[in-house]
Amino acid sequence: MKLLSVNVSLPKEVPYKGKAIRTGIFKEAVQGRVKLRSLNLDGDGQADLVGHGGIYKAVHVYSIENYDHWKRELGRDNFSYGQFGENFTVEGMLEDNVHVGDVFRVGTALVEVTQPRVPCSKLAMKMGMPEFLKVFMPSERVGFYFRVLEEGEVGAGDALERVKVGPEQMTVREMFHLLYFAKQKLEGARKALRIPAMSPGWRGSFEKIIGKAQTGPAESVDCCSGQ
């Protein structure tokens, strides 16, 4: 597993559908080593601190293998690092081989997987495809977030060494599928709740599903909840 690129952007306003949208999704690759702190990388920021950012979403991670999938699926070859709004473009870390709760050493930092990434409309804007979320969500190729256990410096070329496996060995894909496509599987929700590393937002979503089980059908989950 390898860190191919570190991508950052401070929030800025971009024109979209006749409006000025403030966003930090337009990440660009940086050279050299970058300090990874508890909330984000130096030079990075989020515009919407309700839906994005915080200690449980300090770093968004996306795999280059997913880039290859979308190039084929969309017939595009104009992607560059940070295309999907990620801070870390990585190799060998697909959603079905990374678990929520896994801990990795990267550079001099120590990080922990906290939840799958949940896309919002700004990803569709970045892709120039208003309907992109309709294909992105079912693909379950969403990436995931790290929180920072130990601050340090990181840079392109660093190895990501898994030093601890998540206690329930629930993959990112499995957790995403449970919340968005298999809410009726209550044992899966209970399993997810046994993962201490899971972010409070996702914990609340699974608790709500279990709480509703005895009173009626589970509520639908939109693309911006669980973040």
CSV table of C-alpha atoms in Angstrom, one decimal:
chain,number,residue,atom,x,y,z
A,1,MET,CA,0.0,0.0,0.0
A,2,LYS,CA,1.4,3.3,-1.1
A,3,LEU,CA,0.7,7.1,-0.9
A,4,LEU,CA,0.9,8.3,-4.5
A,5,SER,CA,-0.1,12.0,-4.0
A,6,VAL,CA,-0.9,14.4,-1.2
A,7,ASN,CA,-3.6,16.9,-2.3
A,8,VAL,CA,-4.8,20.0,-0.6
A,9,SER,CA,-6.9,23.1,-1.2
A,10,LEU,CA,-8.2,26.0,0.9
A,11,PRO,CA,-11.9,26.8,0.5
A,12,LYS,CA,-12.6,29.1,-2.5
A,13,GLU,CA,-15.6,30.3,-4.4
A,14,VAL,CA,-16.3,28.8,-7.8
A,15,PRO,CA,-19.1,29.6,-10.2
A,16,TYR,CA,-21.8,26.9,-10.6
A,17,LYS,CA,-25.2,27.1,-12.1
A,18,GLY,CA,-25.3,30.9,-11.8
A,19,LYS,CA,-24.1,30.9,-8.2
A,20,ALA,CA,-20.9,31.3,-6.3
A,21,ILE,CA,-20.2,28.0,-4.4
A,22,ARG,CA,-17.7,28.0,-1.6
A,23,THR,CA,-15.9,24.7,-1.5
A,24,GLY,CA,-12.6,23.0,-0.7
A,25,ILE,CA,-13.1,20.0,-3.1
A,26,PHE,CA,-10.7,21.3,-5.8
A,27,LYS,CA,-7.6,19.6,-4.3
A,28,GLU,CA,-4.3,19.9,-6.0
A,29,ALA,CA,-1.2,17.7,-5.6
A,30,VAL,CA,1.7,19.2,-3.6
A,31,GLN,CA,5.3,18.5,-3.7
A,32,GLY,CA,7.6,17.6,-0.8
A,33,ARG,CA,6.5,16.6,2.7
A,34,VAL,CA,3.4,18.0,4.4
A,35,LYS,CA,2.6,18.2,8.1
A,36,LEU,CA,-0.5,16.2,9.0
A,37,ARG,CA,-2.3,17.6,12.0
A,38,SER,CA,-5.3,16.5,14.0
A,39,LEU,CA,-7.8,18.4,11.9
A,40,ASN,CA,-6.2,18.4,8.4
A,41,LEU,CA,-3.1,18.7,6.3
A,42,ASP,CA,-1.2,22.1,6.2
A,43,GLY,CA,-2.7,24.1,3.4
A,44,ASP,CA,-6.0,22.2,3.4
A,45,GLY,CA,-9.4,23.3,4.6
A,46,GLN,CA,-13.1,22.6,4.4
A,47,ALA,CA,-15.8,25.2,3.5
A,48,ASP,CA,-18.7,23.3,5.2
A,49,LEU,CA,-17.6,22.4,8.7
A,50,VAL,CA,-21.0,20.7,9.4
A,51,GLY,CA,-20.8,18.1,6.7
A,52,HIS,CA,-17.0,17.9,6.3
A,53,GLY,CA,-13.9,18.2,8.5
A,54,GLY,CA,-13.4,17.5,12.2
A,55,ILE,CA,-11.1,15.0,13.8
A,56,TYR,CA,-12.9,12.0,12.4
A,57,LYS,CA,-12.6,13.3,8.9
A,58,ALA,CA,-9.2,14.8,8.9
A,59,VAL,CA,-8.0,13.0,5.7
A,60,HIS,CA,-10.1,11.7,2.8
A,61,VAL,CA,-8.5,8.8,1.0
A,62,TYR,CA,-9.2,7.4,-2.5
A,63,SER,CA,-7.6,4.7,-4.4
A,64,ILE,CA,-6.0,4.9,-7.9
A,65,GLU,CA,-7.6,1.6,-8.8
A,66,ASN,CA,-11.0,3.5,-8.5
A,67,TYR,CA,-9.6,6.1,-10.9
A,68,ASP,CA,-9.1,3.3,-13.4
A,69,HIS,CA,-12.7,2.1,-12.9
A,70,TRP,CA,-14.1,5.6,-13.6
A,71,LYS,CA,-11.9,6.1,-16.6
A,72,ARG,CA,-13.5,3.0,-18.1
A,73,GLU,CA,-17.0,3.6,-16.9
A,74,LEU,CA,-17.1,7.3,-18.0
A,75,GLY,CA,-14.9,7.1,-21.0
A,76,ARG,CA,-12.6,9.8,-19.7
A,77,ASP,CA,-8.9,10.2,-19.4
A,78,ASN,CA,-8.6,13.7,-18.0
A,79,PHE,CA,-8.3,12.9,-14.3
A,80,SER,CA,-5.5,14.3,-12.1
A,81,TYR,CA,-4.6,13.6,-8.5
A,82,GLY,CA,-7.3,15.0,-6.2
A,83,GLN,CA,-10.0,14.4,-8.9
A,84,PHE,CA,-12.5,13.0,-6.3
A,85,GLY,CA,-11.7,15.6,-3.7
A,86,GLU,CA,-9.4,13.3,-1.8
A,87,ASN,CA,-6.4,14.4,0.3
A,88,PHE,CA,-4.5,11.1,-0.2
A,89,THR,CA,-4.5,9.3,-3.5
A,90,VAL,CA,-3.3,5.8,-2.7
A,91,GLU,CA,-2.5,2.5,-4.2
A,92,GLY,CA,-3.7,-0.9,-3.0
A,93,MET,CA,-6.4,0.4,-0.6
A,94,LEU,CA,-9.7,-0.4,-2.1
A,95,GLU,CA,-12.9,-0.4,0.0
A,96,ASP,CA,-13.1,-4.1,0.2
A,97,ASN,CA,-9.6,-4.6,1.7
A,98,VAL,CA,-9.6,-1.8,4.3
A,99,HIS,CA,-11.5,-2.1,7.5
A,100,VAL,CA,-13.1,0.6,9.7
A,101,GLY,CA,-10.8,0.7,12.7
A,102,ASP,CA,-7.6,-0.3,10.8
A,103,VAL,CA,-4.6,1.7,11.9
A,104,PHE,CA,-1.8,2.7,9.5
A,105,ARG,CA,1.6,4.2,9.8
A,106,VAL,CA,2.3,6.7,7.0
A,107,GLY,CA,5.5,8.8,7.1
A,108,THR,CA,5.9,9.8,10.7
A,109,ALA,CA,2.1,10.0,11.3
A,110,LEU,CA,-0.3,7.4,12.7
A,111,VAL,CA,-3.9,7.3,11.3
A,112,GLU,CA,-7.1,5.3,11.8
A,113,VAL,CA,-10.0,4.5,9.5
A,114,THR,CA,-13.2,6.0,10.9
A,115,GLN,CA,-15.9,5.7,8.2
A,116,PRO,CA,-16.7,5.5,4.5
A,117,ARG,CA,-16.8,8.8,2.5
A,118,VAL,CA,-20.3,10.1,1.8
A,119,PRO,CA,-20.4,12.2,-1.4
A,120,CYS,CA,-22.3,15.4,-1.7
A,121,SER,CA,-23.4,17.5,-4.6
A,122,LYS,CA,-20.0,19.2,-4.8
A,123,LEU,CA,-18.5,16.0,-6.1
A,124,ALA,CA,-20.9,16.1,-9.0
A,125,MET,CA,-20.0,19.8,-9.6
A,126,LYS,CA,-16.3,18.9,-9.5
A,127,MET,CA,-16.8,16.1,-12.0
A,128,GLY,CA,-18.9,18.3,-14.3
A,129,MET,CA,-21.7,15.7,-14.2
A,130,PRO,CA,-24.9,16.7,-12.3
A,131,GLU,CA,-26.1,13.1,-12.2
A,132,PHE,CA,-22.8,11.6,-11.1
A,133,LEU,CA,-23.9,10.7,-7.6
A,134,LYS,CA,-26.5,8.3,-9.1
A,135,VAL,CA,-23.7,6.1,-10.4
A,136,PHE,CA,-21.1,6.9,-7.7
A,137,MET,CA,-23.2,5.8,-4.7
A,138,PRO,CA,-24.2,2.3,-6.1
A,139,SER,CA,-20.6,1.7,-7.2
A,140,GLU,CA,-19.6,1.7,-3.5
A,141,ARG,CA,-16.2,3.0,-4.6
A,142,VAL,CA,-16.5,5.9,-2.2
A,143,GLY,CA,-13.2,6.1,-0.4
A,144,PHE,CA,-12.9,6.6,3.4
A,145,TYR,CA,-11.6,8.9,6.1
A,146,PHE,CA,-8.7,8.8,8.5
A,147,ARG,CA,-8.5,10.5,11.9
A,148,VAL,CA,-5.0,11.3,13.1
A,149,LEU,CA,-3.7,9.4,16.2
A,150,GLU,CA,-0.2,10.9,15.9
A,151,GLU,CA,0.7,14.0,14.0
A,152,GLY,CA,3.6,13.8,11.6
A,153,GLU,CA,4.9,14.5,8.1
A,154,VAL,CA,3.8,12.7,5.0
A,155,GLY,CA,4.6,12.8,1.3
A,156,ALA,CA,4.1,11.1,-2.0
A,157,GLY,CA,6.0,7.8,-2.1
A,158,ASP,CA,5.4,6.9,1.6
A,159,ALA,CA,4.3,3.4,2.4
A,160,LEU,CA,1.1,2.8,4.3
A,161,GLU,CA,1.8,0.1,6.8
A,162,ARG,CA,-1.2,-1.5,8.5
A,163,VAL,CA,-0.2,-1.9,12.1
A,164,LYS,CA,-3.6,-2.9,13.5
A,165,VAL,CA,-6.7,-4.5,12.0
A,166,GLY,CA,-10.1,-3.1,12.9
A,167,PRO,CA,-11.7,-5.2,15.7
A,168,GLU,CA,-14.7,-6.5,13.7
A,169,GLN,CA,-12.9,-6.7,10.4
A,170,MET,CA,-15.8,-4.8,8.7
A,171,THR,CA,-14.6,-3.4,5.4
A,172,VAL,CA,-15.4,0.1,4.2
A,173,ARG,CA,-17.5,-1.3,1.5
A,174,GLU,CA,-19.5,-3.5,3.9
A,175,MET,CA,-20.2,-0.6,6.2
A,176,PHE,CA,-21.3,1.7,3.4
A,177,HIS,CA,-23.5,-1.1,1.9
A,178,LEU,CA,-25.2,-1.6,5.3
A,179,LEU,CA,-26.1,2.0,5.8
A,180,TYR,CA,-27.3,2.8,2.3
A,181,PHE,CA,-28.5,-0.5,0.8
A,182,ALA,CA,-29.1,-3.0,3.5
A,183,LYS,CA,-30.6,-1.2,6.5
A,184,GLN,CA,-32.8,-4.2,7.3
A,185,LYS,CA,-29.7,-6.2,8.4
A,186,LEU,CA,-29.8,-5.3,12.0
A,187,GLU,CA,-27.0,-7.7,13.0
A,188,GLY,CA,-24.7,-5.8,10.7
A,189,ALA,CA,-25.7,-2.6,12.4
A,190,ARG,CA,-25.0,-4.1,15.8
A,191,LYS,CA,-21.6,-5.3,14.5
A,192,ALA,CA,-20.8,-1.8,13.2
A,193,LEU,CA,-21.6,-0.4,16.6
A,194,ARG,CA,-19.0,-2.6,18.2
A,195,ILE,CA,-16.2,-0.7,16.4
A,196,PRO,CA,-14.8,2.0,18.7
A,197,ALA,CA,-13.1,3.9,15.9
A,198,MET,CA,-16.4,4.6,14.0
A,199,SER,CA,-17.2,8.2,13.7
A,200,PRO,CA,-20.1,9.7,15.9
A,201,GLY,CA,-22.1,10.5,12.7
A,202,TRP,CA,-22.2,6.9,11.5
A,203,ARG,CA,-22.7,5.6,15.0
A,204,GLY,CA,-25.8,7.8,15.3
A,205,SER,CA,-27.1,6.5,12.0
A,206,PHE,CA,-26.8,2.9,13.0
A,207,GLU,CA,-28.3,3.5,16.5
A,208,LYS,CA,-31.3,5.2,14.8
A,209,ILE,CA,-31.8,2.1,12.5
A,210,ILE,CA,-31.8,-0.2,15.5
A,211,GLY,CA,-34.0,2.1,17.5
A,212,LYS,CA,-36.6,2.3,14.7
A,213,ALA,CA,-36.6,-1.5,14.2
A,214,GLN,CA,-39.3,-2.1,16.8
A,215,THR,CA,-41.5,0.8,15.9
A,216,GLY,CA,-41.6,0.7,12.1
A,217,PRO,CA,-39.6,0.7,8.9
A,218,ALA,CA,-36.1,2.3,9.0
A,219,GLU,CA,-35.9,5.8,7.8
A,220,SER,CA,-34.3,6.4,4.4
A,221,VAL,CA,-30.7,7.8,4.6
A,222,ASP,CA,-29.8,10.6,2.1
A,223,CYS,CA,-26.4,11.2,0.6
A,224,CYS,CA,-25.4,13.7,3.2
A,225,SER,CA,-26.3,11.9,6.4
A,226,GLY,CA,-23.9,9.6,8.3
A,227,GLN,CA,-21.1,12.0,7.7
